Amino acid sequence: PLKSVQEQLKGIPKETTVAVTCSAKFGIDRTIEYVERLAKEGYRVRPHLAARQVPSKEYLAEFVERMKGLGVKDLFVPGGDAEEPAGSYTSSAELLEDLATMDHGFTISVTCYPEGHPKISDEALFQALKQKQSIAHLMISQLCFDPKALVSWLQSTRQAGITLPLRLGLAAPMNPAKLADLSLKIGVGTSVRFLSKQHGIVGTLLRGKFYKPEKLLADMGDALVSPEMNIDGLHLFSFNQVTATVDWQRKVGNAS
């Protein structure tokens, strides 16, 4: 929810689903403000609701009614990056339990971490995902640039009984130095090191090239379309590089 968003939206087709993040810096009110703008423009909006920023169940109920009034159909519920919770919710699982008692009608997405989380153990992540899958409708993966690690994680997750459809988190094409910097900030350092080694970020930058996300998809091979893997689509992390993202979507769509 940056001030430049309104101008960048002009190039996005109206049928696009647009996610609005909920950052610890700007807070939920900024998210709501931009959801209202986008909904009035006719976009299908997926607000992020960071559990650790929600002060109370009463606030959650008010948020739900406000989103319903705007015609919102999708909701993404991460735990969030706030160091101290604003209320009693310390995780998305806790908030989802209260959300399940409300008449909301949302398609609910939750997050998953193919390469782990810098502050949460793999076992805790798995147990949380197992707990949330009875309430959520799909999971969206954190960025991962290593196709083998991604496929391996998904295979083990399916074997362990997680059946939620996966919306594959994919970095949109952008300057590789910017991508590396943003990725490190959101805690995907392992994958950035893989990206640097395999794709030569420095050399790519000197040649003026962008990172191309379609290579990751191709390198996933048959797993990408395997019914057992249950990948039902892409979630593009544009990092507000909207024009480049839309251009890439069109080029890939025309090529296929």
XYZ file of C-alpha atoms in Angstrom:
256
model
C 0.000 0.000 0.000
C 2.393 2.685 -1.256
C 1.297 6.044 -2.634
C 2.510 5.079 -6.125
C -0.012 2.243 -6.393
C -2.868 4.323 -7.796
C -0.849 5.373 -10.835
C 0.482 1.865 -11.452
C -3.001 0.341 -11.385
C -3.828 1.911 -14.721
C -2.034 -0.899 -16.527
C -3.702 -3.801 -14.693
C -6.670 -5.569 -16.334
C -9.836 -5.194 -14.253
C -10.318 -8.954 -13.954
C -7.019 -9.254 -12.059
C -7.046 -10.228 -8.387
C -4.888 -7.693 -6.546
C -3.399 -8.433 -3.118
C -2.881 -5.612 -0.632
C -0.289 -6.382 2.023
C -0.546 -5.573 5.716
C 2.846 -4.359 6.887
C 3.983 -3.634 10.407
C 5.094 -0.205 9.157
C 1.756 0.989 7.725
C -0.733 -1.071 9.747
C -4.192 -2.419 9.002
C -5.814 0.989 8.459
C -3.598 1.627 5.420
C -4.527 -1.798 4.064
C -8.239 -1.034 4.467
C -7.812 2.338 2.764
C -6.268 0.757 -0.326
C -8.733 -2.123 -0.404
C -11.520 0.455 -0.566
C -9.809 2.270 -3.438
C -9.249 -0.903 -5.432
C -12.720 -2.287 -4.808
C -14.280 0.942 -6.038
C -12.137 0.686 -9.183
C -13.654 -2.740 -9.861
C -10.754 -5.024 -8.935
C -11.129 -8.277 -7.059
C -9.060 -7.556 -3.965
C -7.342 -9.981 -1.591
C -6.539 -8.091 1.624
C -3.780 -9.366 3.872
C -4.849 -9.442 7.511
C -1.801 -9.879 9.743
C -3.005 -11.625 12.908
C -0.455 -9.985 15.196
C -1.776 -6.539 14.224
C -5.420 -7.291 15.108
C -6.196 -5.827 18.551
C -9.318 -7.849 19.419
C -12.065 -10.204 18.280
C -14.383 -7.196 18.142
C -12.039 -5.455 15.715
C -11.903 -8.630 13.643
C -15.705 -8.712 13.439
C -15.768 -5.061 12.326
C -13.093 -5.769 9.706
C -15.110 -8.706 8.354
C -18.269 -6.626 7.983
C -16.367 -3.794 6.330
C -14.777 -6.150 3.793
C -18.111 -7.809 3.057
C -19.594 -4.373 2.418
C -16.871 -3.737 -0.165
C -17.609 -7.002 -1.950
C -14.345 -8.656 -0.895
C -14.377 -12.418 -1.553
C -10.783 -13.397 -0.664
C -8.728 -12.978 2.495
C -5.078 -13.860 3.161
C -4.229 -14.407 6.830
C -0.519 -14.500 7.798
C 0.827 -14.166 11.292
C 2.595 -10.936 10.396
C 5.949 -9.369 11.203
C 4.995 -7.182 14.167
C 7.427 -7.816 17.018
C 4.728 -7.327 19.657
C 1.112 -8.413 19.056
C -1.494 -5.661 19.224
C -3.860 -7.919 21.155
C -4.305 -11.589 22.048
C -3.533 -13.012 18.596
C 0.049 -14.226 18.373
C -0.466 -16.386 15.277
C -2.772 -16.721 12.298
C -4.135 -20.039 13.647
C -5.602 -18.262 16.664
C -7.265 -15.612 14.533
C -8.623 -18.204 12.096
C -10.386 -20.005 14.934
C -12.328 -16.825 15.755
C -12.882 -16.072 12.079
C -14.469 -19.515 11.671
C -17.217 -18.502 14.091
C -18.229 -15.552 11.895
C -20.448 -15.459 8.821
C -17.912 -14.122 6.333
C -18.034 -16.155 3.091
C -14.354 -15.476 2.272
C -12.022 -17.801 0.428
C -9.227 -17.924 3.003
C -5.550 -18.270 2.122
C -2.734 -19.030 4.545
C 1.007 -18.917 4.124
C 3.515 -21.764 3.854
C 7.311 -21.835 3.775
C 9.055 -24.267 1.387
C 12.482 -23.322 2.794
C 11.456 -22.776 6.374
C 11.114 -19.644 8.483
C 14.039 -17.839 10.155
C 12.214 -17.694 13.504
C 9.933 -20.768 13.498
C 10.927 -24.431 13.453
C 9.896 -26.682 10.572
C 7.871 -28.868 12.943
C 5.972 -25.859 14.308
C 5.264 -24.668 10.768
C 3.922 -28.081 9.804
C 1.703 -28.382 12.874
C 0.312 -24.888 12.279
C -0.469 -25.712 8.656
C -2.133 -28.956 9.717
C -4.249 -27.033 12.225
C -5.244 -24.354 9.719
C -6.189 -26.603 6.821
C -9.606 -27.404 8.299
C -10.480 -23.684 8.121
C -8.496 -22.368 5.135
C -9.170 -23.036 1.454
C -5.672 -22.726 -0.022
C -2.073 -21.972 0.868
C 0.267 -19.451 -0.742
C 3.972 -20.208 -0.641
C 6.701 -17.816 0.410
C 9.242 -17.041 -2.298
C 11.547 -19.887 -3.268
C 14.036 -19.803 -6.139
C 15.235 -23.402 -5.836
C 12.926 -25.723 -7.839
C 14.332 -28.900 -6.250
C 13.793 -27.588 -2.745
C 10.284 -26.470 -3.665
C 9.277 -29.810 -5.184
C 10.853 -31.776 -2.337
C 9.009 -29.720 0.273
C 5.705 -30.084 -1.540
C 6.109 -33.836 -1.923
C 6.840 -34.304 1.780
C 4.004 -31.956 2.726
C 1.509 -33.942 0.658
C 2.799 -37.230 2.070
C 2.292 -35.823 5.570
C -1.385 -35.192 4.892
C -1.572 -31.498 3.948
C -4.122 -31.349 1.127
C -4.714 -27.605 0.730
C -4.329 -26.471 -2.898
C -1.112 -24.519 -3.391
C -0.952 -21.091 -4.964
C 2.702 -20.959 -5.953
C 4.427 -17.786 -4.767
C 6.527 -16.462 -7.628
C 8.705 -13.362 -7.820
C 7.772 -11.182 -10.755
C 10.529 -10.174 -13.197
C 12.675 -7.349 -11.873
C 16.178 -6.046 -11.486
C 18.023 -8.942 -9.788
C 19.816 -6.718 -7.289
C 16.474 -5.314 -6.106
C 15.012 -8.813 -5.982
C 17.909 -10.066 -3.868
C 17.586 -7.132 -1.471
C 13.819 -7.537 -1.054
C 14.085 -11.296 -0.651
C 16.679 -11.002 2.108
C 14.415 -8.548 3.936
C 11.531 -11.035 3.977
C 13.717 -13.910 5.129
C 14.417 -16.073 2.089
C 18.204 -15.846 2.227
C 18.789 -19.525 1.430
C 16.966 -19.195 -1.853
C 18.734 -15.953 -2.700
C 22.079 -17.708 -2.326
C 20.821 -20.417 -4.687
C 19.631 -17.776 -7.153
C 22.979 -15.975 -7.020
C 24.927 -19.183 -7.594
C 22.764 -20.653 -10.337
C 21.707 -17.560 -12.226
C 24.601 -15.185 -11.627
C 22.899 -12.100 -10.201
C 25.961 -9.918 -10.690
C 26.464 -10.940 -14.323
C 22.755 -10.619 -15.022
C 22.766 -7.125 -13.560
C 25.740 -6.038 -15.647
C 23.997 -7.270 -18.796
C 20.919 -5.272 -17.876
C 18.672 -8.339 -17.686
C 15.711 -9.046 -15.424
C 15.089 -12.174 -13.388
C 12.752 -14.454 -15.383
C 10.305 -16.396 -13.187
C 9.263 -18.815 -15.949
C 12.578 -20.656 -15.582
C 11.595 -21.808 -12.090
C 8.302 -23.145 -13.441
C 10.045 -25.000 -16.257
C 12.621 -26.465 -13.867
C 9.848 -27.904 -11.678
C 9.046 -30.293 -14.532
C 6.069 -32.623 -14.232
C 5.508 -31.678 -10.583
C 4.048 -28.367 -11.715
C 1.013 -30.064 -13.278
C 0.881 -33.245 -11.189
C -2.585 -33.816 -9.623
C -0.871 -35.140 -6.501
C 0.964 -31.849 -6.022
C -2.312 -29.897 -6.347
C -0.846 -26.603 -7.562
C -3.824 -24.526 -8.633
C -2.210 -21.271 -9.773
C 0.331 -18.512 -9.186
C 0.594 -15.691 -6.702
C 2.925 -13.074 -8.177
C 4.984 -11.030 -5.748
C 5.306 -7.831 -7.762
C 6.882 -5.738 -4.961
C 4.992 -2.905 -6.648
C 6.857 -3.456 -9.936
C 3.415 -3.587 -11.511
C 4.166 -2.630 -15.104
C 6.923 -5.229 -15.482
C 4.673 -7.867 -13.912
C 1.761 -7.183 -16.252
C 4.054 -7.125 -19.285
C 5.503 -10.489 -18.270
C 2.043 -12.010 -17.798
C 1.032 -10.911 -21.291
C 4.207 -12.182 -22.923
C 4.015 -15.569 -21.232
C 0.310 -15.824 -22.020
C 0.893 -15.033 -25.703
C 3.796 -17.496 -25.886
C 1.686 -20.336 -24.496
